[in-house]
CSV table of C-alpha atoms and ligand atoms in Angstrom, one decimal:
chain,number,residue,atom,x,y,z
F,1,MET,CA,7.4,3.2,25.0
F,2,THR,CA,10.7,5.1,24.8
F,3,THR,CA,12.9,5.5,21.8
F,4,PRO,CA,13.8,2.9,19.6
F,5,PHE,CA,10.6,1.9,19.3
F,6,LEU,CA,10.0,-1.6,18.5
F,7,VAL,CA,9.1,-3.2,15.6
F,8,GLY,CA,7.6,-7.1,15.2
F,9,LEU,CA,7.5,-8.2,11.1
F,10,VAL,CA,5.1,-11.0,10.0
F,11,GLY,CA,5.6,-11.8,6.2
F,12,ALA,CA,8.8,-10.9,6.8
F,13,ARG,CA,10.2,-12.3,4.2
F,14,GLY,CA,8.0,-12.1,1.3
F,15,HIS,CA,7.6,-9.1,-1.3
F,16,THR,CA,6.5,-6.5,1.8
F,17,GLY,CA,7.9,-7.6,4.2
F,18,ARG,CA,11.7,-7.3,2.3
F,19,GLU,CA,10.7,-3.9,1.8
F,20,LEU,CA,9.7,-3.0,4.9
F,21,ILE,CA,12.6,-4.2,6.5
F,22,ARG,CA,15.1,-1.8,4.2
F,23,LEU,CA,13.2,1.2,5.2
F,24,ILE,CA,13.0,0.1,9.3
F,25,ALA,CA,16.5,-0.2,8.8
F,26,GLY,CA,17.2,3.7,7.5
F,27,HIS,CA,14.8,4.6,10.1
F,28,PRO,CA,16.3,6.6,13.4
F,29,GLU,CA,13.4,5.7,15.5
F,30,LEU,CA,12.6,2.5,15.1
F,31,MET,CA,14.1,-1.2,15.3
F,32,LEU,CA,13.0,-4.6,14.0
F,33,ALA,CA,12.5,-6.0,16.7
F,34,TYR,CA,11.9,-9.8,14.7
F,35,ALA,CA,10.9,-11.8,11.8
F,36,VAL,CA,8.5,-14.5,11.5
F,37,SER,CA,8.6,-16.5,8.3
F,38,ARG,CA,8.1,-20.0,8.5
F,39,GLU,CA,10.0,-21.0,5.4
F,40,PHE,CA,12.7,-19.3,6.1
F,41,ALA,CA,13.0,-19.7,10.1
F,42,GLY,CA,16.5,-20.1,10.6
F,43,ARG,CA,18.1,-17.7,8.8
F,44,PRO,CA,19.9,-14.6,9.1
F,45,VAL,CA,17.6,-11.5,7.5
F,46,ALA,CA,20.2,-10.0,6.0
F,47,ASP,CA,20.6,-13.1,3.6
F,48,ILE,CA,18.3,-11.2,2.2
F,49,ALA,CA,17.8,-7.6,3.2
F,50,PRO,CA,21.4,-7.3,4.1
F,51,GLU,CA,20.2,-3.0,5.1
F,52,ASP,CA,19.2,-5.1,8.5
F,53,LYS,CA,21.5,-3.5,11.1
F,54,ASP,CA,19.6,-4.7,13.4
F,55,GLU,CA,20.7,-8.8,13.5
F,56,CYS,CA,17.4,-10.5,13.8
F,57,VAL,CA,16.7,-14.4,12.1
F,58,PHE,CA,13.5,-15.0,11.2
F,59,GLU,CA,12.1,-16.4,12.9
F,60,ALA,CA,8.7,-19.5,13.6
F,61,LEU,CA,7.1,-17.6,15.9
F,62,ASN,CA,2.9,-18.3,16.6
F,63,PRO,CA,0.5,-15.2,16.3
F,64,GLU,CA,1.0,-16.0,20.4
F,65,GLU,CA,4.6,-16.6,20.7
F,66,VAL,CA,3.8,-12.7,18.6
F,67,ALA,CA,2.0,-11.1,20.7
F,68,LYS,CA,3.9,-12.4,23.8
F,69,ARG,CA,6.8,-11.0,22.0
F,70,ARG,CA,8.4,-7.0,23.0
F,71,ALA,CA,7.4,-4.2,20.9
F,72,ASP,CA,5.7,-1.9,20.3
F,73,VAL,CA,4.7,-1.7,16.6
F,74,VAL,CA,3.5,-5.1,14.8
F,75,ILE,CA,3.0,-5.5,11.2
F,76,LEU,CA,1.1,-7.4,9.9
F,77,ALA,CA,2.7,-7.9,6.1
F,78,ALA,CA,1.1,-11.3,5.5
F,79,PRO,CA,-1.6,-13.1,2.6
F,80,ASP,CA,-5.3,-11.7,3.2
F,81,GLY,CA,-7.1,-14.1,5.5
F,82,ALA,CA,-4.1,-14.5,7.7
F,83,ALA,CA,-4.4,-11.4,10.0
F,84,GLY,CA,-7.0,-12.1,12.5
F,85,ASP,CA,-5.4,-14.9,14.7
F,86,TYR,CA,-2.6,-12.8,14.8
F,87,VAL,CA,-4.8,-9.1,15.8
F,88,ALA,CA,-7.1,-11.8,18.0
F,89,GLU,CA,-3.6,-13.0,20.3
F,90,ILE,CA,-2.3,-9.7,20.6
F,91,GLU,CA,-5.5,-8.3,22.0
F,92,ARG,CA,-6.0,-10.8,24.5
F,93,HIS,CA,-2.2,-10.6,25.2
F,94,ALA,CA,-1.1,-6.9,24.6
F,95,PRO,CA,-4.2,-4.8,23.1
F,96,GLY,CA,-2.1,-1.9,23.3
F,97,ARG,CA,0.4,-2.6,21.5
F,98,ILE,CA,-0.4,0.1,17.5
F,99,ILE,CA,-1.1,-2.8,14.3
F,100,VAL,CA,-1.1,-1.8,11.5
F,101,ASP,CA,-1.9,-4.2,8.9
F,102,LEU,CA,-0.7,-4.7,4.4
F,103,SER,CA,-4.1,-6.8,4.1
F,104,ALA,CA,-7.5,-6.3,2.8
F,105,ASP,CA,-8.9,-7.8,5.7
F,106,TYR,CA,-9.7,-4.7,7.9
F,107,ARG,CA,-10.2,-2.0,5.5
F,108,PHE,CA,-13.8,-2.6,5.2
F,109,ASN,CA,-13.6,-2.7,9.4
F,110,ASP,CA,-15.3,1.1,11.4
F,111,ALA,CA,-13.0,0.5,14.3
F,112,TRP,CA,-9.9,0.1,12.3
F,113,ALA,CA,-8.4,3.6,10.7
F,114,TYR,CA,-7.9,3.3,6.5
F,115,GLY,CA,-4.1,4.1,6.7
F,116,LEU,CA,-3.8,6.5,3.2
F,117,PRO,CA,-2.3,9.2,4.6
F,118,GLU,CA,-3.0,12.1,2.0
F,119,LEU,CA,-6.4,11.9,1.9
F,120,ASN,CA,-7.4,11.1,6.1
F,121,ARG,CA,-4.3,11.7,8.4
F,122,ALA,CA,-6.4,12.8,11.1
F,123,ASN,CA,-7.7,9.8,11.0
F,124,ILE,CA,-4.6,7.9,11.3
F,125,ALA,CA,-2.7,10.1,14.4
F,126,GLY,CA,-2.4,8.2,17.5
F,127,LYS,CA,-4.6,5.0,16.7
F,128,SER,CA,-3.6,1.1,17.5
F,129,ARG,CA,-5.4,-0.8,15.2
F,130,ILE,CA,-4.5,0.6,11.2
F,131,ALA,CA,-5.4,-1.2,7.8
F,132,ASN,CA,-3.5,-0.6,5.1
F,133,PRO,CA,-4.5,0.4,1.7
F,134,GLY,CA,-4.5,-2.1,-0.9
F,135,CYS,CA,-1.7,-1.0,-4.2
F,136,TYR,CA,-3.8,0.0,-6.8
F,137,ALA,CA,-7.2,1.9,-5.0
F,138,THR,CA,-3.9,3.7,-2.9
F,139,ALA,CA,-2.6,5.2,-7.4
F,140,LEU,CA,-7.1,4.9,-7.7
F,141,GLN,CA,-8.1,6.7,-5.2
F,142,LEU,CA,-5.3,9.5,-5.3
F,143,ALA,CA,-6.4,10.4,-9.0
F,144,VAL,CA,-9.9,10.5,-8.5
F,145,ALA,CA,-10.8,12.5,-5.1
F,146,PRO,CA,-9.7,16.0,-6.3
F,147,LEU,CA,-12.4,15.5,-8.2
F,148,LEU,CA,-15.2,14.9,-6.0
F,149,PRO,CA,-16.8,17.7,-6.2
F,150,LYS,CA,-17.2,17.9,-9.4
F,151,LEU,CA,-18.3,13.9,-10.3
F,152,GLY,CA,-20.7,13.3,-12.7
F,153,GLY,CA,-21.1,9.9,-13.1
F,154,VAL,CA,-18.9,6.8,-12.5
F,155,PRO,CA,-15.2,7.0,-12.2
F,156,SER,CA,-14.1,4.2,-14.6
F,157,VAL,CA,-10.5,2.8,-13.2
F,158,PHE,CA,-8.1,0.4,-15.6
F,159,GLY,CA,-5.2,0.0,-14.0
F,160,VAL,CA,-1.2,-2.2,-14.7
F,161,SER,CA,0.9,-4.4,-12.1
F,162,GLY,CA,4.4,-5.5,-12.2
F,163,TYR,CA,4.1,-9.1,-10.8
F,164,SER,CA,5.4,-8.4,-7.6
F,165,GLY,CA,1.6,-7.5,-6.5
F,166,ALA,CA,-0.1,-11.3,-7.1
F,167,GLY,CA,3.2,-12.0,-4.4
F,168,THR,CA,4.6,-14.8,-3.8
F,169,LYS,CA,2.9,-18.4,-4.2
F,170,PRO,CA,3.3,-19.4,-7.7
F,171,SER,CA,-0.3,-18.6,-9.9
F,172,PRO,CA,0.1,-17.4,-13.2
F,173,LYS,CA,-0.6,-13.7,-12.3
F,174,ASN,CA,3.2,-13.8,-11.1
F,175,ASP,CA,4.7,-16.4,-13.8
F,176,PRO,CA,7.6,-14.6,-15.9
F,177,GLU,CA,7.3,-17.1,-18.4
F,178,ARG,CA,3.2,-16.9,-19.1
F,179,LEU,CA,3.9,-13.5,-18.5
F,180,LYS,CA,6.9,-12.9,-21.1
F,181,ASP,CA,5.3,-10.7,-24.0
F,182,ASN,CA,2.6,-10.2,-22.5
F,183,LEU,CA,-0.7,-8.9,-20.2
F,184,MET,CA,-3.1,-10.2,-18.8
F,185,SER,CA,-6.5,-9.4,-17.5
F,186,TYR,CA,-8.5,-10.8,-14.3
F,187,ALA,CA,-10.8,-10.3,-12.2
F,188,LEU,CA,-13.0,-8.4,-14.2
F,189,THR,CA,-16.4,-7.4,-12.2
F,190,GLY,CA,-15.5,-7.1,-8.9
F,191,HIS,CA,-12.2,-6.0,-7.3
F,192,ASN,CA,-11.7,-6.1,-4.2
F,193,HIS,CA,-10.1,-2.8,-4.6
F,194,GLU,CA,-12.9,-1.6,-6.1
F,195,ARG,CA,-14.8,-2.6,-3.6
F,196,GLU,CA,-12.3,-0.9,-1.4
F,197,ALA,CA,-12.3,2.6,-3.2
F,198,THR,CA,-15.8,2.8,-3.9
F,199,ARG,CA,-16.0,2.5,0.7
F,200,HIS,CA,-13.3,4.7,0.6
F,201,LEU,CA,-15.0,7.7,-1.7
F,202,GLY,CA,-16.9,7.4,-0.9
F,203,THR,CA,-18.5,7.2,-4.5
F,204,LYS,CA,-18.7,4.2,-6.8
F,205,ILE,CA,-15.8,3.1,-8.7
F,206,ARG,CA,-15.1,1.2,-11.5
F,207,PHE,CA,-12.0,-0.9,-11.8
F,208,THR,CA,-10.5,-3.6,-13.4
F,209,PRO,CA,-6.3,-4.9,-13.0
F,210,HIS,CA,-4.0,-6.4,-15.1
F,211,VAL,CA,-0.2,-7.6,-14.6
F,212,HIS,CA,2.5,-7.6,-17.2
F,213,PRO,CA,5.4,-8.5,-16.7
F,214,ALA,CA,8.3,-6.6,-15.0
F,215,PHE,CA,8.7,-6.7,-11.4
F,216,ARG,CA,7.1,-4.1,-9.7
F,217,GLY,CA,5.2,0.0,-10.4
F,218,ILE,CA,1.9,0.4,-10.9
F,219,LEU,CA,0.1,2.5,-13.6
F,220,VAL,CA,-3.4,3.8,-13.2
F,221,THR,CA,-5.6,5.3,-16.0
F,222,ALA,CA,-8.7,7.0,-15.4
F,223,HIS,CA,-12.2,8.5,-16.8
F,224,ILE,CA,-13.6,11.1,-14.9
F,225,PRO,CA,-17.8,11.8,-15.9
F,226,LEU,CA,-18.0,15.8,-14.8
F,227,ALA,CA,-20.5,17.0,-13.7
F,228,GLU,CA,-19.8,20.6,-15.6
F,229,LYS,CA,-17.4,21.4,-18.7
F,230,ILE,CA,-14.4,22.5,-17.3
F,231,SER,CA,-11.1,22.7,-18.8
F,232,GLU,CA,-7.1,21.5,-18.7
F,233,GLY,CA,-6.2,24.4,-16.3
F,234,ASP,CA,-8.3,24.6,-14.3
F,235,LEU,CA,-8.4,20.2,-14.0
F,236,MET,CA,-4.7,20.5,-12.8
F,237,ALA,CA,-5.7,23.2,-10.4
F,238,LEU,CA,-7.5,21.9,-8.5
F,239,PHE,CA,-4.9,18.7,-8.3
F,240,GLU,CA,-2.7,21.5,-7.8
F,241,GLU,CA,-4.8,22.9,-4.7
F,242,LYS,CA,-5.3,19.6,-3.1
F,243,TYR,CA,-1.7,17.9,-3.0
F,244,ARG,CA,0.3,21.6,-3.0
F,245,ASP,CA,1.9,20.5,0.7
F,246,GLU,CA,2.1,16.5,0.2
F,247,PRO,CA,5.5,16.0,-0.1
F,248,LEU,CA,4.6,12.1,-1.9
F,249,ILE,CA,2.7,13.5,-4.7
F,250,ALA,CA,4.4,14.9,-7.7
F,251,LEU,CA,2.6,16.7,-11.0
F,252,ARG,CA,3.2,17.4,-14.0
F,253,ASN,CA,1.0,18.1,-17.6
F,254,ALA,CA,2.2,14.5,-19.5
F,255,ALA,CA,1.1,11.4,-18.5
F,256,PRO,CA,3.5,9.5,-16.1
F,257,GLU,CA,4.0,6.4,-17.6
F,258,LEU,CA,5.1,2.5,-15.6
F,259,LYS,CA,9.0,3.3,-15.7
F,260,ASP,CA,7.8,6.8,-13.9
F,261,GLY,CA,6.6,5.2,-10.7
F,262,THR,CA,8.9,1.7,-10.5
F,263,GLY,CA,11.2,3.0,-7.1
F,264,ARG,CA,9.5,6.4,-6.2
F,265,LYS,CA,8.9,6.4,-2.6
F,266,GLY,CA,5.5,8.8,-3.9
F,267,VAL,CA,3.0,8.5,-7.4
F,268,ILE,CA,2.8,11.1,-10.0
F,269,ILE,CA,-0.1,12.0,-11.2
F,270,GLY,CA,-0.1,13.0,-14.9
F,271,GLY,CA,-2.4,13.5,-18.3
F,272,PHE,CA,-4.9,16.3,-17.2
F,273,ALA,CA,-6.5,15.8,-20.2
F,274,VAL,CA,-10.4,16.9,-21.1
F,275,SER,CA,-11.9,15.6,-23.7
F,276,ALA,CA,-13.1,17.9,-26.6
F,277,ASP,CA,-16.8,17.8,-25.7
F,278,GLY,CA,-15.3,19.1,-22.1
F,279,GLY,CA,-17.8,16.4,-19.9
F,280,HIS,CA,-15.1,13.6,-19.3
F,281,ALA,CA,-11.5,13.9,-17.7
F,282,VAL,CA,-8.1,11.5,-17.5
F,283,ILE,CA,-6.0,12.2,-15.1
F,284,VAL,CA,-2.8,9.1,-15.4
F,285,ALA,CA,-1.1,8.3,-12.1
F,286,ALA,CA,2.0,5.6,-11.4
F,287,GLU,CA,3.5,4.0,-7.8
F,288,ASP,CA,6.0,1.0,-7.4
F,289,ASN,CA,2.9,-1.5,-5.9
F,290,LEU,CA,5.7,-2.0,-2.9
F,291,LEU,CA,6.8,1.6,-1.9
F,292,LYS,CA,3.9,4.1,-2.2
F,293,GLY,CA,1.4,0.5,-2.9
F,294,ALA,CA,2.3,-0.6,0.0
F,295,ALA,CA,6.1,-0.3,3.0
F,296,VAL,CA,6.2,3.4,2.3
F,297,GLN,CA,2.6,4.0,3.0
F,298,ALA,CA,2.5,1.3,6.1
F,299,ILE,CA,5.7,3.4,7.5
F,300,GLN,CA,3.7,7.2,7.4
F,301,ASN,CA,0.9,5.1,9.1
F,302,VAL,CA,3.6,3.7,12.1
F,303,ASN,CA,4.4,7.2,11.8
F,304,LEU,CA,1.0,8.9,13.0
F,305,ALA,CA,0.8,6.2,15.2
F,306,LEU,CA,3.9,6.4,17.2
F,307,GLY,CA,3.4,10.7,17.4
F,308,LEU,CA,6.7,10.9,14.7
F,309,ASP,CA,6.8,13.1,12.2
F,310,GLU,CA,5.1,10.8,9.4
F,311,LEU,CA,7.8,11.2,6.6
F,312,LYS,CA,10.5,9.9,9.1
F,313,GLY,CA,12.6,7.3,7.5
F,314,VAL,CA,10.6,7.7,3.9
F,315,ILE,CA,12.5,10.7,3.3
C,401,LIG,N1,2.6,-7.6,-3.1
C,401,LIG,C1,1.7,-6.3,-3.6
C,401,LIG,O1,2.7,-5.0,-4.3
C,401,LIG,C2,1.1,-5.7,-2.6
C,401,LIG,C3,0.2,-6.4,-0.9
C,401,LIG,N2,-0.1,-5.9,-0.1
C,401,LIG,C4,-1.5,-6.8,0.8
C,401,LIG,O2,0.1,-7.2,1.7
C,401,LIG,C5,0.6,-8.4,2.0
C,401,LIG,C6,1.4,-9.5,1.7
C,401,LIG,O3,1.7,-9.0,0.8
C,401,LIG,P1,3.7,-10.0,-0.3
C,401,LIG,O4,4.3,-9.1,0.7
C,401,LIG,O5,2.1,-9.3,-1.7
C,401,LIG,O6,3.0,-11.7,0.1
C,401,LIG,P2,4.2,-12.9,-0.2
C,401,LIG,O7,3.3,-13.6,-1.0
C,401,LIG,O8,5.5,-11.7,-1.2
C,401,LIG,O9,4.4,-12.7,1.6
C,401,LIG,C7,3.6,-13.1,1.9
C,401,LIG,C8,4.4,-13.5,3.5
C,401,LIG,O10,3.2,-13.8,4.3
C,401,LIG,C9,4.3,-14.9,4.8
C,401,LIG,N3,2.7,-15.7,5.4
C,401,LIG,C10,2.1,-16.9,4.0
C,401,LIG,N4,1.2,-17.4,4.9
C,401,LIG,C11,1.1,-17.0,6.0
C,401,LIG,C12,-0.1,-17.4,7.1
C,401,LIG,N5,-1.0,-18.0,7.1
C,401,LIG,N6,0.0,-17.0,8.1
C,401,LIG,C13,1.4,-15.5,8.2
C,401,LIG,N7,2.1,-15.8,7.6
C,401,LIG,C14,1.9,-16.4,6.6
C,401,LIG,C15,4.9,-15.8,4.0
C,401,LIG,O11,5.8,-16.5,4.9
C,401,LIG,P3,6.0,-18.0,5.4
C,401,LIG,O12,5.0,-18.3,4.6
C,401,LIG,O13,7.6,-18.3,5.2
C,401,LIG,O14,5.7,-17.4,7.1
C,401,LIG,C16,5.5,-14.0,3.7
C,401,LIG,O15,6.7,-13.8,4.5
C,401,LIG,C17,-0.6,-8.7,1.5
C,401,LIG,O16,-1.8,-9.3,2.0
C,401,LIG,C18,-0.4,-8.6,0.3
C,401,LIG,O17,-2.7,-8.5,0.0
C,401,LIG,C19,-0.3,-4.8,0.0
C,401,LIG,C20,-0.4,-3.8,-1.3
C,401,LIG,C21,0.8,-4.5,-2.6
C,402,LIG,C1,-1.2,-8.1,-9.4
C,402,LIG,C2,-2.1,-8.1,-8.7
C,402,LIG,O1,-2.3,-9.8,-8.1
C,402,LIG,N1,-1.5,-7.3,-7.2
C,402,LIG,C3,-2.8,-8.2,-6.6
C,402,LIG,C4,-3.2,-6.8,-5.2
C,402,LIG,C5,-2.2,-6.9,-4.6
C,402,LIG,C6,-2.9,-6.0,-2.5
C,402,LIG,O2,-2.6,-4.6,-2.9
C,402,LIG,O3,-3.8,-7.0,-3.0
C,402,LIG,P1,-4.6,-6.8,-1.2
C,402,LIG,O4,-5.4,-5.3,-1.8
C,402,LIG,O5,-4.8,-8.0,-1.0
C,402,LIG,O6,-3.2,-6.7,0.0
C,402,LIG,C7,-4.2,-8.2,-6.1
C,402,LIG,O7,-4.3,-8.1,-7.5
C,402,LIG,O8,-4.9,-8.9,-5.6
C-alpha cells in the first residue's frame, strides 16, 4: 500500500457518511476513492460535503462492484443488516482489504476487532476487520470502565441522543415535529447497546435510551453501585489515572451538559458524585453521536489498521 491510502465509503449520503467525507478530506494520508449512494447517484459529493477535495460523484455500486474497485480501506456506514453482502464480496475478491463497519452487525463477532481504542487499542492495531462501536455504547463504556474493579452491583445508565442517531429513514425518532418540546424513551429493555456494552465491558449493564429534539449530541448518566465506599476525590483520581494519556477524553468536576458534547471530537466525562452513604457513584458523559460516537472513532480505527498515528486527521 502506498499513500495516499484509498478509502471506499458505502452509505456516503447518510449522517455518519457526511462526517466521514469531511474527516477524510481533512486527513493528510487518506483519499476518497468512491462514495456509494443509490439515492444520490450522479450527484457530486461536494453538493452535500463541500470539503470533499477528491471530486467524487456518488455512485450506486453493488457489493460486487464495491469489492472490485481499487481501495485500501472500505468503510461501511449503511444501516444495520446491510454489511454482510459487502463483507462477503470483499472476502471473495479482495480478502486482505481493511473493512471498518459502523453498524451493529459485527460487534458480537469474535473474528472482528471491537474498535473502541481508549479501552482496547492493542487489539485493533493492524487488524483488517473492525466493528465500530455504537454511539451510546461508546459514551457509557468510557463512563463505567474505570470503575470495573470497584463494582458492587449492576450499573444502570440513562441515555439521551439527538435525533440524527436514528438515521435518515423516517421514523417517530427522527421526526422534528413529533420531537418538538418533547423527549421520547424507547427500547425500555434490551437495547442493542446494552448487550454491546455488557459484552465488551464483561459485566452486566442496564441501559435505557431517549431521543430529544436537537439534531446531534449524546448525554449518558451512569449510576454505579460500589463494592466499597470511596471519596469523590478518589473517584475522580481513578478516571484521571485511566485516561491521563487520552487526548480524546476530557475530565472535569462538574457534570457535562449535552451541548458540551455537541461538535466535540471526543468525550467529556464529569459529575464524579458519590451518594451520602458512599455506596453509589454517578458519572456523566457527553459526546457527539456522529463524531466520537461514529465517524471520529472510525477514523481512529482506520489509522490503527493502517499503522498510522491513531489521531491523524482527527485532531
Ligand atoms: N447516526 C448515528 O448517530 C450513528 C450511526 N451508527 C451506525 O452507522 C450506520 C449509518 O448510520 P447513519 O449514517 O445514521 O444512517 P443514515 O440513515 O443517515 O444513512 C444510511 C446510508 O446507508 C445507505 N443505505 C441504506 N440502505 C442501504 C443498503 N441496504 N445497502 C447499502 N447502503 C444502504 C444510504 O444511502 P442510499 O440509500 O442512497 O444508498 C445512506 O447513505 C448505521 O449502521 C448506524 O447504526 C453508529 C453510530 C452512531
Ligand atoms: C436516537 C437513535 O435512534 N439512536 C440509535 C443508535 C444509533 C447507533 O449507534 O446504532 P447502531 O448500534 O445500530 O449502529 C438507536 O438507538 O438505535
